[in-house]
């Protein structure tokens, strides 16, 4: 009365691998008693025969089951075959043989057909039939590996394949299954492909002149000539260096222009393209416009040939005349062997340097300095004249100051005093007039900083004043005004003595003789009090000036002393000195002022106001 006869599953996959296992239930779901023995013990019991049995004989364990897709995994039978395909649209071939490979997969009895790809064959090659079970007949049967053998015709989907060979695995497998493998056959080749592979027989050339003999003999051989195209007769013309190439293979000529950097021409190297150039034209109808047609052999009587080119010869190519002045070594060897020419002396075509016209400098017009005005004559865009940077760096902030008096017939100019400053960095002179109160003259800058030429110098060769020209009592003419040097700064004497080798001895002695008596008087006046006491006294006076509520005008105080010192000696009468101090009401104690005046006194009637003014800086 049992109705269920199901068997439990024993085939499974784990981690991508197929394996078999023992059934968990019996047929129809009956319970199975677990074995207490191991698998190895069970295998031993299955193989060991019973010697003596009492009771019922035990049955041996069934053998392990392995499915086909596990046993034949990745095992493929491979046959070499071909099939014949009809060609109806080509006159060169009526059929073609196509070689293929037939693969039979043992795991699922599927098949596929693959044709190796041939480059530029024009055929659809590769996988001709996808992998699947191929039907064998109309009754639903499929091809099996038992149906395959060598030397048989296999028809699949209306196409018949001839199996001619197989690999070693296929042969061993079929023989192991009891199939007798037929001997292999030779693979049939495609007749059209074999015909294409055979070398084409060249036709026999009859004896006679070969039209390609010149090309084969002179291919890649070119005559090179160096020439000059003189185009100076045209507007903006020039001498154009060119290279003429004569191709011996086809008697064509090419002209290339040699460009140099910054030559001002467009970078088109080819002046004449490669072509045959006519030398003499045949008689033709002058009424017919020849420009509309290309030049043919019927219109030309003679073409240019190698004998028309030679070193030192002029040739006219398409209306342009070229002078050949040299050639390369290959060209010389060609002419020496073929024409026997041995004279290849190059022609000198270098331009002779033209004599440079002397530049005439126009006379100086009086505006600015001559060096600056000269730049307008040297270039279209004038640049400032170059400066001596080394001299400017060495003599930076070095100024020689002189006191000068103006020579003028005007009575009001007799008492005017000026400060002449000579700047050693660029040899310029500046004149400044200290303002004097109630003089009617505003003072200030009299001459801005500029170079001053000596009288008698020409604009073409100007001679400027130098420190050696400034001596005590000398006259300096500045743009029509005459100044007499009356005094100099102590720095002038120190600078001249340090650089005595660069200046005349008379200039140094003149400044020394003028300043030496003043230095003796100053040393005599200050010899009674030490220098340290004078500094302390000046510090005390300046402290009292700072404590004073109303500011003291030291600038006007200085100008008053300079005004009364008409000679510029630095000394004033004691009476006039005291009057100036009383007029300005010097805000210091009487004791300190008296000590300072006693220190600056030189004798009984002179006072050195310059040392006195050290206590009142402007």
XYZ file of C-alpha atoms in Angstrom:
618
model
C 0.000 0.000 0.000
C 2.944 2.337 -0.447
C 2.188 5.163 -2.851
C 5.284 7.475 -2.540
C 8.487 6.265 -4.131
C 10.477 9.542 -4.191
C 14.252 9.383 -3.783
C 16.212 12.057 -1.871
C 18.629 14.297 -3.751
C 22.291 13.210 -3.691
C 23.853 15.680 -6.212
C 24.648 19.233 -5.129
C 26.995 22.206 -5.646
C 29.132 23.778 -2.949
C 31.403 26.820 -3.484
C 31.084 26.326 -7.224
C 32.081 22.618 -7.185
C 29.778 19.652 -7.921
C 29.807 16.786 -5.405
C 27.662 13.789 -4.351
C 26.400 12.950 -0.860
C 24.619 10.093 0.858
C 20.806 10.141 0.873
C 19.230 11.527 4.007
C 15.951 9.595 3.581
C 15.040 6.318 2.045
C 12.690 5.663 -0.864
C 9.354 7.263 -0.241
C 10.647 9.159 2.805
C 11.461 6.100 4.934
C 13.811 6.701 7.828
C 17.445 5.700 7.403
C 19.466 4.595 10.395
C 22.720 6.447 10.765
C 25.837 4.416 10.155
C 28.201 4.241 13.098
C 31.100 3.309 10.858
C 33.308 5.762 9.007
C 33.379 6.047 5.246
C 36.741 4.242 5.052
C 35.397 1.317 7.121
C 32.366 1.130 4.946
C 34.562 1.016 1.824
C 36.605 -1.816 3.340
C 33.501 -3.775 4.127
C 32.253 -3.329 0.570
C 35.431 -4.680 -0.941
C 36.012 -7.491 1.542
C 34.319 -10.758 0.698
C 32.497 -12.814 3.301
C 34.147 -16.084 4.254
C 31.536 -17.603 6.472
C 28.134 -16.227 7.010
C 25.592 -17.280 9.570
C 22.184 -16.113 8.840
C 21.117 -13.679 6.074
C 23.886 -12.386 3.717
C 24.483 -8.660 3.821
C 24.392 -6.795 0.538
C 27.428 -4.761 -0.554
C 27.195 -0.957 -0.629
C 26.334 0.529 -4.043
C 29.157 2.207 -5.978
C 29.405 6.044 -5.904
C 27.471 7.809 -8.714
C 29.209 10.513 -10.848
C 27.057 12.573 -13.297
C 28.149 13.153 -16.910
C 28.596 16.929 -16.599
C 31.080 16.241 -13.753
C 32.954 13.436 -15.439
C 33.186 15.199 -18.823
C 33.661 18.772 -17.576
C 35.923 20.789 -19.950
C 36.440 17.792 -22.226
C 35.940 18.666 -25.888
C 36.311 16.626 -29.065
C 37.893 18.655 -31.886
C 37.654 17.714 -35.586
C 39.247 19.432 -38.577
C 36.800 19.716 -41.475
C 35.959 21.691 -44.589
C 32.947 22.455 -46.683
C 32.461 23.590 -50.268
C 30.646 26.870 -50.937
C 29.299 27.830 -54.342
C 30.333 31.186 -55.876
C 27.988 32.420 -58.570
C 28.998 36.056 -59.044
C 32.755 35.805 -59.705
C 34.303 34.952 -63.102
C 37.584 33.877 -61.436
C 36.127 31.117 -59.220
C 33.015 28.918 -59.227
C 33.365 27.529 -55.703
C 35.577 27.982 -52.689
C 36.813 25.649 -49.976
C 36.426 26.919 -46.430
C 38.332 25.157 -43.655
C 36.612 24.982 -40.253
C 36.918 23.362 -36.846
C 34.041 21.333 -35.312
C 33.920 21.145 -31.515
C 31.861 18.561 -29.579
C 31.363 19.212 -25.826
C 31.034 15.916 -23.904
C 29.428 17.451 -20.822
C 26.178 18.440 -22.540
C 26.486 16.891 -26.077
C 26.518 20.368 -27.699
C 28.430 21.342 -30.835
C 29.761 24.489 -32.507
C 31.569 25.321 -35.777
C 34.405 27.845 -35.897
C 36.304 29.179 -38.949
C 39.701 30.893 -38.403
C 39.702 34.527 -39.498
C 41.836 35.452 -42.513
C 42.850 39.110 -42.846
C 41.338 40.962 -45.834
C 39.415 37.850 -46.967
C 36.134 39.715 -47.400
C 34.187 36.845 -45.781
C 32.202 36.682 -42.576
C 34.400 34.354 -40.535
C 34.712 33.334 -36.914
C 31.924 31.348 -35.218
C 29.734 30.014 -38.016
C 27.409 27.995 -35.707
C 26.833 28.758 -32.059
C 27.134 26.067 -29.388
C 23.987 23.975 -28.991
C 22.663 20.440 -29.472
C 22.419 19.888 -33.221
C 19.388 17.973 -34.525
C 20.276 14.853 -36.486
C 17.039 14.155 -38.332
C 13.395 15.075 -38.432
C 12.482 12.537 -35.742
C 13.941 14.643 -32.924
C 17.250 12.829 -32.572
C 20.445 14.760 -31.841
C 24.016 14.163 -32.906
C 26.031 12.097 -30.437
C 29.782 11.545 -30.215
C 29.172 8.025 -31.398
C 28.113 9.486 -34.782
C 31.471 11.239 -35.324
C 34.480 9.714 -37.034
C 37.136 10.615 -39.593
C 36.486 10.378 -43.319
C 32.700 10.895 -43.048
C 30.372 13.625 -44.255
C 28.436 15.439 -41.548
C 25.363 17.404 -42.618
C 24.170 20.180 -40.321
C 21.492 22.659 -41.353
C 21.861 21.910 -45.056
C 25.659 22.276 -45.128
C 27.838 19.168 -45.504
C 31.150 19.065 -43.665
C 33.915 16.603 -44.492
C 35.781 15.469 -41.329
C 39.440 14.885 -42.246
C 41.396 14.904 -38.971
C 41.157 15.219 -35.174
C 43.412 15.949 -32.234
C 45.081 13.299 -30.011
C 42.537 13.591 -27.160
C 39.666 12.941 -29.537
C 41.377 9.902 -31.013
C 42.181 8.401 -27.576
C 38.645 9.031 -26.305
C 36.939 7.396 -29.267
C 39.231 4.367 -29.135
C 38.618 4.025 -25.361
C 34.887 3.830 -26.068
C 35.382 1.015 -28.560
C 35.091 3.086 -31.752
C 37.569 2.354 -34.511
C 38.913 5.701 -35.776
C 39.346 5.954 -39.548
C 42.694 7.099 -40.958
C 43.019 10.911 -41.394
C 42.662 12.543 -44.790
C 44.528 15.457 -46.347
C 42.972 18.900 -45.917
C 41.737 20.294 -49.236
C 42.953 23.833 -50.078
C 41.011 26.589 -51.800
C 42.059 26.713 -55.496
C 41.558 30.482 -55.830
C 43.706 31.171 -52.759
C 46.463 28.930 -54.105
C 46.272 30.739 -57.422
C 46.705 34.095 -55.690
C 49.758 32.845 -53.800
C 51.609 31.678 -56.928
C 53.985 34.363 -58.290
C 52.816 36.163 -61.397
C 55.026 35.521 -64.365
C 56.286 38.733 -65.898
C 55.852 39.057 -69.625
C 58.984 38.818 -71.657
C 60.096 42.314 -72.763
C 61.185 42.379 -76.354
C 64.668 43.566 -77.153
C 64.897 47.309 -77.731
C 65.011 50.625 -75.852
C 63.491 50.429 -72.377
C 61.312 53.465 -71.576
C 62.052 53.079 -67.857
C 65.790 52.636 -68.193
C 66.503 56.277 -67.395
C 64.274 56.165 -64.314
C 65.896 52.976 -62.995
C 69.424 54.230 -63.655
C 69.057 57.759 -62.259
C 66.390 57.420 -59.598
C 67.194 59.501 -56.439
C 70.103 61.173 -58.298
C 69.780 64.946 -58.378
C 72.106 67.679 -59.654
C 72.327 70.599 -57.257
C 73.355 74.099 -58.364
C 73.710 77.212 -56.192
C 72.436 80.316 -57.971
C 71.535 83.978 -57.452
C 68.392 85.607 -58.795
C 69.010 89.333 -59.327
C 65.723 91.165 -58.833
C 67.131 94.634 -58.145
C 65.623 96.146 -61.320
C 62.140 95.879 -59.730
C 60.749 97.907 -56.890
C 62.030 96.635 -53.537
C 64.094 94.038 -55.422
C 67.060 92.209 -53.980
C 69.538 89.395 -54.637
C 67.734 86.129 -53.844
C 69.950 83.101 -53.123
C 68.399 79.954 -54.649
C 69.111 76.253 -55.166
C 68.335 74.651 -58.539
C 67.597 70.894 -58.457
C 67.804 68.953 -61.720
C 66.250 65.462 -61.370
C 68.018 63.064 -63.720
C 65.240 60.455 -63.440
C 62.695 62.470 -65.456
C 64.582 65.662 -66.560
C 62.521 67.922 -64.276
C 63.764 71.111 -62.617
C 62.882 72.594 -59.223
C 63.991 75.965 -57.815
C 64.028 76.593 -54.063
C 64.713 79.937 -52.407
C 67.103 79.988 -49.461
C 65.624 81.965 -46.589
C 67.626 83.499 -43.798
C 66.462 84.628 -40.407
C 64.787 88.051 -40.415
C 65.123 88.449 -44.187
C 61.650 90.012 -44.365
C 60.231 87.518 -46.892
C 57.406 85.015 -46.588
C 58.653 81.515 -45.691
C 57.773 79.810 -49.010
C 60.859 77.788 -49.983
C 59.611 76.504 -53.358
C 60.026 79.244 -55.963
C 59.280 76.945 -58.945
C 57.619 73.590 -58.521
C 59.161 70.463 -60.005
C 58.406 70.368 -63.741
C 59.978 70.085 -67.156
C 61.102 73.505 -68.327
C 60.981 74.426 -72.034
C 64.062 75.993 -73.566
C 62.974 76.669 -77.174
C 59.335 76.731 -78.288
C 58.187 75.486 -81.674
C 56.379 77.728 -84.160
C 52.747 77.955 -83.191
C 49.683 79.992 -83.920
C 50.072 83.285 -82.100
C 46.347 83.983 -82.140
C 45.564 80.957 -79.952
C 45.961 81.695 -76.224
C 48.561 79.212 -75.026
C 47.942 79.983 -71.359
C 44.791 77.905 -71.318
C 46.600 74.646 -72.144
C 49.493 72.768 -70.632
C 52.758 72.686 -72.550
C 53.195 69.443 -74.494
C 56.046 67.968 -76.507
C 54.464 69.235 -79.743
C 54.771 72.855 -78.630
C 58.364 72.617 -77.375
C 61.299 72.198 -79.708
C 63.912 71.672 -76.988
C 63.736 71.096 -73.218
C 66.338 72.011 -70.634
C 68.953 69.266 -70.143
C 72.050 68.896 -67.938
C 74.292 70.375 -70.645
C 72.474 73.735 -70.255
C 73.640 74.168 -66.656
C 77.220 75.092 -65.742
C 79.059 77.051 -63.048
C 79.369 80.716 -64.052
C 76.549 80.495 -66.600
C 73.229 82.367 -66.519
C 70.036 80.465 -67.277
C 66.545 81.900 -67.793
C 63.818 79.770 -66.230
C 60.233 80.917 -66.792
C 61.285 84.526 -67.241
C 63.721 84.680 -64.300
C 67.470 84.809 -64.882
C 69.634 82.834 -62.455
C 73.418 83.087 -62.199
C 74.922 79.713 -61.217
C 77.940 80.310 -58.988
C 78.614 76.855 -57.496
C 77.491 73.189 -57.344
C 77.885 70.215 -55.013
C 80.407 67.332 -55.283
C 77.976 64.845 -56.881
C 77.217 67.333 -59.644
C 80.934 67.875 -60.263
C 81.541 64.121 -60.531
C 78.593 63.736 -62.934
C 79.822 66.447 -65.313
C 83.409 65.192 -65.073
C 82.421 61.641 -66.095
C 79.771 62.430 -68.719
C 80.916 65.712 -70.326
C 84.609 65.839 -69.337
C 84.277 69.235 -67.638
C 86.950 69.870 -65.012
C 86.629 73.605 -64.304
C 84.297 74.123 -61.358
C 85.768 77.338 -59.944
C 83.057 79.039 -57.825
C 82.017 82.572 -58.743
C 82.281 85.197 -56.001
C 78.798 86.680 -55.581
C 79.251 88.261 -52.160
C 78.252 91.886 -52.010
C 81.061 94.327 -51.525
C 80.493 96.359 -48.377
C 79.289 99.809 -49.308
C 81.137 102.759 -47.922
C 79.278 104.183 -44.995
C 78.398 107.807 -45.504
C 79.744 109.998 -42.725
C 77.085 111.218 -40.367
C 76.892 114.972 -40.175
C 75.863 116.245 -36.777
C 73.896 119.516 -36.952
C 75.038 122.398 -34.772
C 73.859 122.617 -31.194
C 70.598 124.584 -30.922
C 71.054 125.633 -27.318
C 68.212 123.605 -25.803
C 69.200 121.203 -23.041
C 72.637 119.712 -22.713
C 74.544 118.779 -25.908
C 74.662 115.065 -25.010
C 70.898 114.910 -24.662
C 70.281 116.838 -27.888
C 72.743 114.581 -29.741
C 70.510 111.553 -29.152
C 67.910 113.027 -31.528
C 70.490 112.764 -34.317
C 71.539 109.171 -33.568
C 68.178 107.391 -33.484
C 64.554 107.924 -34.414
C 63.471 107.271 -30.840
C 66.021 109.127 -28.709
C 67.234 107.544 -25.525
C 68.768 109.339 -22.558
C 72.568 109.474 -22.655
C 74.364 106.789 -20.736
C 75.537 107.580 -17.256
C 78.719 106.449 -15.539
C 77.128 104.197 -12.924
C 80.460 103.377 -11.248
C 81.280 107.060 -10.856
C 77.800 107.792 -9.506
C 78.075 105.022 -6.908
C 81.592 106.029 -5.800
C 80.792 109.765 -5.517
C 77.230 109.540 -4.266
C 76.319 112.423 -1.916
C 79.772 114.015 -2.432
C 79.318 117.763 -3.046
C 81.938 120.509 -3.186
C 80.500 123.847 -2.002
C 81.951 127.256 -2.799
C 80.881 130.807 -1.947
C 80.803 133.019 -5.029
C 80.065 136.677 -5.681
C 78.347 137.991 -8.804
C 80.323 140.350 -11.050
C 77.776 142.851 -12.255
C 77.776 146.593 -13.040
C 74.485 146.868 -11.179
C 75.176 148.294 -7.692
C 72.480 146.159 -6.099
C 74.334 142.952 -7.129
C 77.621 143.799 -5.404
C 76.562 142.469 -1.993
C 74.810 139.353 -3.321
C 76.391 136.074 -2.240
C 75.750 132.646 -3.778
C 76.502 129.046 -2.862
C 77.936 127.100 -5.827
C 77.611 123.319 -5.410
C 79.625 120.941 -7.591
C 78.221 117.396 -7.598
C 81.008 114.878 -8.117
C 78.645 112.022 -9.126
C 77.705 113.535 -12.523
C 79.864 116.770 -12.775
C 76.844 119.065 -12.559
C 76.698 122.518 -10.984
C 73.894 124.081 -8.974
C 73.811 127.707 -7.659
C 71.764 128.769 -4.662
C 71.311 132.297 -3.275
C 70.616 132.459 0.474
C 67.688 134.832 1.063
C 68.615 138.070 2.868
C 65.923 139.914 4.733
C 64.918 143.364 3.443
C 67.323 143.080 0.506
C 64.604 143.229 -2.149
C 65.819 139.959 -3.667
C 63.801 136.806 -2.901
C 66.776 134.441 -3.101
C 66.450 130.696 -3.530
C 67.598 128.526 -6.427
C 69.489 130.563 -8.982
C 70.581 127.741 -11.331
C 69.183 124.243 -11.343
C 71.549 121.298 -11.407
C 73.157 121.075 -14.877
C 76.499 120.816 -16.657
C 78.242 124.113 -17.442
C 80.651 124.485 -20.362
C 83.761 126.580 -20.259
C 83.902 129.747 -22.363
C 85.483 129.105 -25.736
C 84.333 125.456 -26.073
C 82.347 124.433 -29.131
C 79.032 122.552 -29.141
C 80.680 119.727 -31.128
C 83.426 119.341 -28.509
C 82.139 120.790 -25.224
C 84.532 121.214 -22.297
C 82.878 121.273 -18.877
C 84.041 122.781 -15.609
C 85.931 120.457 -13.281
C 86.957 120.747 -9.596
C 90.464 121.736 -10.721
C 89.045 124.962 -12.217
C 87.669 126.226 -8.901
C 90.332 128.206 -7.060
C 89.961 131.156 -4.685
C 89.628 134.319 -6.768
C 88.986 132.523 -10.088
C 86.100 133.625 -12.295
C 83.414 131.150 -13.381
C 81.233 132.061 -16.362
C 77.821 130.432 -16.199
C 75.596 131.095 -19.213
C 76.781 134.714 -19.583
C 76.976 135.455 -15.832
C 80.368 135.797 -14.186
C 80.962 134.607 -10.626
C 84.084 135.042 -8.503
C 84.932 132.337 -5.954
C 85.446 133.963 -2.554
C 85.339 131.022 -0.136
C 85.175 127.232 0.026
C 83.915 124.600 2.407
C 86.356 122.711 4.614
C 85.181 119.476 2.938
C 86.576 120.836 -0.334
C 90.081 121.054 1.125
C 89.806 117.589 2.710
C 88.622 116.023 -0.544
C 91.351 117.717 -2.608
C 94.046 116.618 -0.170
C 92.794 113.006 -0.165
C 92.862 112.964 -3.972
C 95.845 115.244 -4.499
C 97.167 113.073 -7.360
C 94.049 113.853 -9.425
C 94.146 117.658 -9.119
C 96.764 120.317 -9.875
C 98.894 121.420 -6.958
C 97.925 125.075 -7.548
C 94.241 124.295 -6.912
C 94.956 122.482 -3.644
C 97.367 125.208 -2.469
C 94.873 127.971 -3.284
C 92.195 126.399 -1.074
C 94.745 125.601 1.638
C 96.133 129.175 1.734
C 92.614 130.564 2.023
C 91.414 128.259 4.804
C 94.699 127.952 6.770
C 94.645 131.435 8.422
C 91.050 130.893 9.573
C 91.952 127.548 11.089
C 94.852 129.142 12.961
C 92.578 131.838 14.365
C 89.980 129.261 15.418
C 92.571 127.091 17.094
C 93.980 130.129 18.907
C 90.549 131.227 20.100
C 89.565 127.791 21.361
C 92.851 126.828 22.883
C 91.912 128.227 26.311
C 88.908 125.959 26.858
C 88.935 122.208 26.195
C 86.686 120.801 23.463
C 84.718 118.828 26.046
C 83.793 122.028 27.923
C 82.537 123.576 24.673
C 80.289 120.593 24.001
C 78.869 120.740 27.513
C 78.234 124.446 27.118
C 76.396 123.913 23.807
C 74.243 121.179 25.398
C 73.216 123.508 28.250
C 72.277 126.298 25.825
C 70.153 123.925 23.752
C 68.385 122.649 26.885
C 67.370 126.206 27.794
C 66.110 126.730 24.250
C 63.827 123.690 24.600
C 62.460 124.913 27.955
C 61.514 128.271 26.456
C 57.780 128.620 25.785
C 57.988 130.646 22.571
C 59.892 129.050 19.644
C 63.133 130.765 18.667
C 63.576 131.492 14.918
C 67.098 130.143 14.434
C 66.887 130.400 10.617
C 66.513 134.174 10.681
C 69.158 134.268 13.399
C 71.603 132.575 11.021
C 70.615 134.778 8.079
C 71.310 137.916 10.096
C 74.931 136.905 10.799
C 75.507 135.907 7.170
C 74.038 139.213 6.021
C 76.470 141.319 8.049
C 79.411 139.101 7.043
C 79.799 140.629 3.586
C 83.244 139.145 3.036
C 82.182 135.630 4.065
C 85.102 135.225 6.462
C 83.041 133.827 9.334
C 83.985 136.645 11.744
C 82.100 139.766 12.869
C 82.978 142.778 14.985
C 82.138 142.246 18.604
C 79.938 145.344 18.711
C 77.875 144.252 15.685
C 77.746 140.713 17.045
C 76.289 141.907 20.354
C 73.773 144.129 18.540
C 72.471 141.133 16.603
C 72.121 139.092 19.807
C 70.274 141.935 21.533
C 67.921 142.407 18.591
C 66.836 138.720 18.598
C 66.648 138.426 22.391
C 68.389 135.082 22.674
C 66.342 133.043 25.230
C 69.279 131.867 27.375
C 70.735 132.939 30.678
C 73.201 135.801 30.543
C 75.946 133.714 32.197
C 75.773 130.932 29.567
C 75.592 133.458 26.714
C 78.625 135.335 28.056
C 80.629 132.097 28.407
C 79.746 131.099 24.820
C 80.717 134.548 23.469
C 84.018 134.454 25.369
C 84.811 131.047 23.916
C 84.049 132.190 20.332
C 85.929 135.510 20.684
C 89.088 135.900 18.620
C 91.033 138.671 20.206
C 89.224 141.675 21.574
C 87.241 142.859 18.547
C 86.405 139.689 16.548
C 83.900 136.897 17.207
C 83.693 133.596 15.259
C 79.925 133.507 14.727
C 80.058 130.112 12.977
C 81.127 128.368 16.175
C 78.609 130.448 18.091
C 75.798 129.268 15.821
C 76.610 125.630 16.583
C 74.551 126.062 19.735
C 71.578 127.256 17.626
C 71.023 124.678 14.867
C 68.708 125.813 12.091
